[in-house]
mmCIF file of C-alpha atoms in Angstrom:
data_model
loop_
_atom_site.group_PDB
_atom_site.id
_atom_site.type_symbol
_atom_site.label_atom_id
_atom_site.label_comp_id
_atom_site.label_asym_id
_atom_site.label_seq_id
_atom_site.Cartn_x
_atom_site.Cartn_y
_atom_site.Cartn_z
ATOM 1 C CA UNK A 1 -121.391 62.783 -83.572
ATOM 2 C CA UNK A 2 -121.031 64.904 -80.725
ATOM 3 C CA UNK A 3 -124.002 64.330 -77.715
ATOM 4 C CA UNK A 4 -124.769 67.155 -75.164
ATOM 5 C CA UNK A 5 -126.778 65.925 -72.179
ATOM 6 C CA UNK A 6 -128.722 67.918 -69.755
ATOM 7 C CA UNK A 7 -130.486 67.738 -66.250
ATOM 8 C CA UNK A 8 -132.512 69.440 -64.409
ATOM 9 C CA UNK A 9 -131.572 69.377 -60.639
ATOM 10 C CA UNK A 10 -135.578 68.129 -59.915
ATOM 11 C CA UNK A 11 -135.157 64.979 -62.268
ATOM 12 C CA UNK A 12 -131.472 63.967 -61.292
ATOM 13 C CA UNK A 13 -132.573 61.314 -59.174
ATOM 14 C CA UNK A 14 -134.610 59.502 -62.234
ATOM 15 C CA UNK A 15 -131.529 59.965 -64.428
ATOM 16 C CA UNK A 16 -129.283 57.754 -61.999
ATOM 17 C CA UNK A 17 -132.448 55.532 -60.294
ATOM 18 C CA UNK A 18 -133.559 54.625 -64.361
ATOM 19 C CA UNK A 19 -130.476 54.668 -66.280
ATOM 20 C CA UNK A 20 -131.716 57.686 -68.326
ATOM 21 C CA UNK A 21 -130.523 61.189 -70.023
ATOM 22 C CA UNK A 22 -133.122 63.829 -69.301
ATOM 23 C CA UNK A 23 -132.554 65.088 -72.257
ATOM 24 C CA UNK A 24 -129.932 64.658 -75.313
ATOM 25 C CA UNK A 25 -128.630 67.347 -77.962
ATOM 26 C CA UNK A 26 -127.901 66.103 -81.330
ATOM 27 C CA UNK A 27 -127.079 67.498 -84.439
ATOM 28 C CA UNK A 28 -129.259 70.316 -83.376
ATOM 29 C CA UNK A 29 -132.474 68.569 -82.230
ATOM 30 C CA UNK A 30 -132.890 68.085 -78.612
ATOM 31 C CA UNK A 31 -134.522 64.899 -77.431
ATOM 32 C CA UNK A 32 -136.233 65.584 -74.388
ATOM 33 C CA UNK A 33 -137.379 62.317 -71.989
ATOM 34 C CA UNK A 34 -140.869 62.145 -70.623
ATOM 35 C CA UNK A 35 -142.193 64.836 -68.422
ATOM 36 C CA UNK A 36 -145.055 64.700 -65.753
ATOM 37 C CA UNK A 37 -146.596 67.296 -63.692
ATOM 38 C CA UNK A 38 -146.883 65.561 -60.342
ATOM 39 C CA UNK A 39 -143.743 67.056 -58.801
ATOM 40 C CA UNK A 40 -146.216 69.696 -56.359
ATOM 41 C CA UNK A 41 -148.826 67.016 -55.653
ATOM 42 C CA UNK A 42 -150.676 67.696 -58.284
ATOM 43 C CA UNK A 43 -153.993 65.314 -58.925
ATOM 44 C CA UNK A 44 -156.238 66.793 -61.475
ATOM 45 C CA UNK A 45 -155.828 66.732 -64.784
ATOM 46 C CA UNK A 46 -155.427 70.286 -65.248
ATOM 47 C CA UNK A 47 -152.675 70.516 -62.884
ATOM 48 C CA UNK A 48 -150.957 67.437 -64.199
ATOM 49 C CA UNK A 49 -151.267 68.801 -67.873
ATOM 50 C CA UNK A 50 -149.923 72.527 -66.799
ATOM 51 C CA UNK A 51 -147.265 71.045 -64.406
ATOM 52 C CA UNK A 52 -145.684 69.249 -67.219
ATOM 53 C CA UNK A 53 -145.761 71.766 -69.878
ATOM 54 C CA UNK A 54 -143.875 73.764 -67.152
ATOM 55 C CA UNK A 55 -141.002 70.742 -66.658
ATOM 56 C CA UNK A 56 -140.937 70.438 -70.622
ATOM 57 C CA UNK A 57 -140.267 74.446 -70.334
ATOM 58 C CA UNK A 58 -137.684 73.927 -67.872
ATOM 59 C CA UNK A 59 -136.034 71.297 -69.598
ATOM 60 C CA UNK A 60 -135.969 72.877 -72.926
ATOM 61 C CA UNK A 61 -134.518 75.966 -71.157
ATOM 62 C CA UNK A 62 -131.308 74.182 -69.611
ATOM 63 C CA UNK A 63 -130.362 73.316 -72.686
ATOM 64 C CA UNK A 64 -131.229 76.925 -74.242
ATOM 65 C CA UNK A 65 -134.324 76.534 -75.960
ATOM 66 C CA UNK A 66 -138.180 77.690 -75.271
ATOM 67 C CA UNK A 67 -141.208 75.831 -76.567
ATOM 68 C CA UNK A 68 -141.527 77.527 -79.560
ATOM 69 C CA UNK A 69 -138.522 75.525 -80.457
ATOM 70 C CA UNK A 70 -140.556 72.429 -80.125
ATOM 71 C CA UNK A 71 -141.025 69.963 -83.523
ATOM 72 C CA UNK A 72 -142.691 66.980 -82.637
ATOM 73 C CA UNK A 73 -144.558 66.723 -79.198
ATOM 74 C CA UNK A 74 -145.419 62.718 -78.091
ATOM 75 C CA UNK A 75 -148.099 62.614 -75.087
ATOM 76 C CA UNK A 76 -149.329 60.010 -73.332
ATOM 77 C CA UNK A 77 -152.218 60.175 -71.244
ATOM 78 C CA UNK A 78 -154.159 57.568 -69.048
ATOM 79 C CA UNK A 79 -157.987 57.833 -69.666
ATOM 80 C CA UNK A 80 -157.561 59.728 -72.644
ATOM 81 C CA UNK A 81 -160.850 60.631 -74.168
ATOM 82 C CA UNK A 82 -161.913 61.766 -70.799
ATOM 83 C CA UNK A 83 -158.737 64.072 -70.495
ATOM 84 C CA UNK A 84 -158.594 64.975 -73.721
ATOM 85 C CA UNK A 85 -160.525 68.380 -74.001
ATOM 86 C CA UNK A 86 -159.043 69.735 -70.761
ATOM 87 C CA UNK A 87 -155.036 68.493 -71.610
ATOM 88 C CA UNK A 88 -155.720 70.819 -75.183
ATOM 89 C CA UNK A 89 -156.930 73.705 -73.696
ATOM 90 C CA UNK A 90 -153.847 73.802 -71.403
ATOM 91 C CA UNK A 91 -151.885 72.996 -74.723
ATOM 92 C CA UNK A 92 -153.335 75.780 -76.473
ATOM 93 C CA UNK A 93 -151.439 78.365 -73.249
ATOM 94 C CA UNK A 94 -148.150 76.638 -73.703
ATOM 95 C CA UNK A 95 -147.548 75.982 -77.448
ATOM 96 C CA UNK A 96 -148.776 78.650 -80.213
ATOM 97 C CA UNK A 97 -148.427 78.925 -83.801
ATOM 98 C CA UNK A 98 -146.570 77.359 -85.516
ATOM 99 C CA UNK A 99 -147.436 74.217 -84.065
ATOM 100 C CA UNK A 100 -145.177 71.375 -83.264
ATOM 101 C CA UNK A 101 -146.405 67.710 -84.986
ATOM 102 C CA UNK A 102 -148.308 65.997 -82.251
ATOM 103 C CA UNK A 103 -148.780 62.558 -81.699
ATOM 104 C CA UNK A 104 -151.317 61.830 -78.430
ATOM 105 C CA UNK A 105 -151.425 57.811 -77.637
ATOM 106 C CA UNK A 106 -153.754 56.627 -74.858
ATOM 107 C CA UNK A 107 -151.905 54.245 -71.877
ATOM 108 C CA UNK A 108 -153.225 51.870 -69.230
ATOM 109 C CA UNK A 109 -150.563 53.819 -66.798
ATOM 110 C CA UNK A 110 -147.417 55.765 -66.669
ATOM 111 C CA UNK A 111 -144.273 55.638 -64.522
ATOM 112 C CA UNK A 112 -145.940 56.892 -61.399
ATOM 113 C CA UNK A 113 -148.810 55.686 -60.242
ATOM 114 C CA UNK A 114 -150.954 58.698 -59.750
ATOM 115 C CA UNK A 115 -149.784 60.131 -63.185
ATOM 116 C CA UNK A 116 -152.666 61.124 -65.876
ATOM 117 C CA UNK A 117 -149.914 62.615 -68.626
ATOM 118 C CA UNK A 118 -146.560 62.488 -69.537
ATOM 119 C CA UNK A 119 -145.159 64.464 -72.028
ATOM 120 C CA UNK A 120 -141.960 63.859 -74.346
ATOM 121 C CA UNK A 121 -140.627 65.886 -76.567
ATOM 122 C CA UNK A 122 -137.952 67.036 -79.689
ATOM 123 C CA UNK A 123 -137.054 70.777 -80.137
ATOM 124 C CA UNK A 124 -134.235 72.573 -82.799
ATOM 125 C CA UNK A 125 -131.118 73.866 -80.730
ATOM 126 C CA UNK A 126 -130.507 76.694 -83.552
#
């Protein structure tokens, strides 16, 4: 099985610094690592949540794909219930019809210490 891997000039660092692909192509999925939005400075939840859906964009798109590709969606999110209603309502701008499965799991914290959400991802290459 042949593996494509991608990066995004913003996340090279990480790939090197963790020992991680930023994302993988395989037998036309695309496995797409973790994602936050706190690459501006970003603090709210809001931001955070918008940020990444932009860096999941991004990533998708150096490999050729948009996020209407997207099939399964895996978020993570510190203080969930309290973020919840505002991380959907920036969902529902990003990702339409047909929707992607979706899988939200509440964490004590992510990667970076000021992160709220972190978004990973799987989208069809075809």
């Amino acid at each position: 099985m042949a593996l494509s891997r991608y990066t995004v000039k913003r996340t090279a660092q990480w790939e090197s610094q963790l020992g991680l692909s930023h994302a993988v192509g395989a037998n036309g999925l695309l496995f797409v690592s973790g994602v936050t939005g706190l690459e501006s400075d970003l603090r709210d939840i809001e931001s955070q949540s918008r940020g990444a859906f932009l860096s999941l964009s991004e990533s998708l798109a150096e490999a050729g794909a948009r996020l209407a590709h997207l099939v399964e969606l895996t978020t993570y999110h510190v203080d969930l219930r309290q973020n919840m209603e505002k991380f959907i309502e920036v969902k529902a701008a990003f990702i339409q019809h047909p929707y992607p499965a979706w899988t939200a799991l509440g964490v004590t914290e992510l990667i970076s210490p000021e992160a709220l959400v972190e978004i990973r991802a799987i989208a069809t290459l075809s």
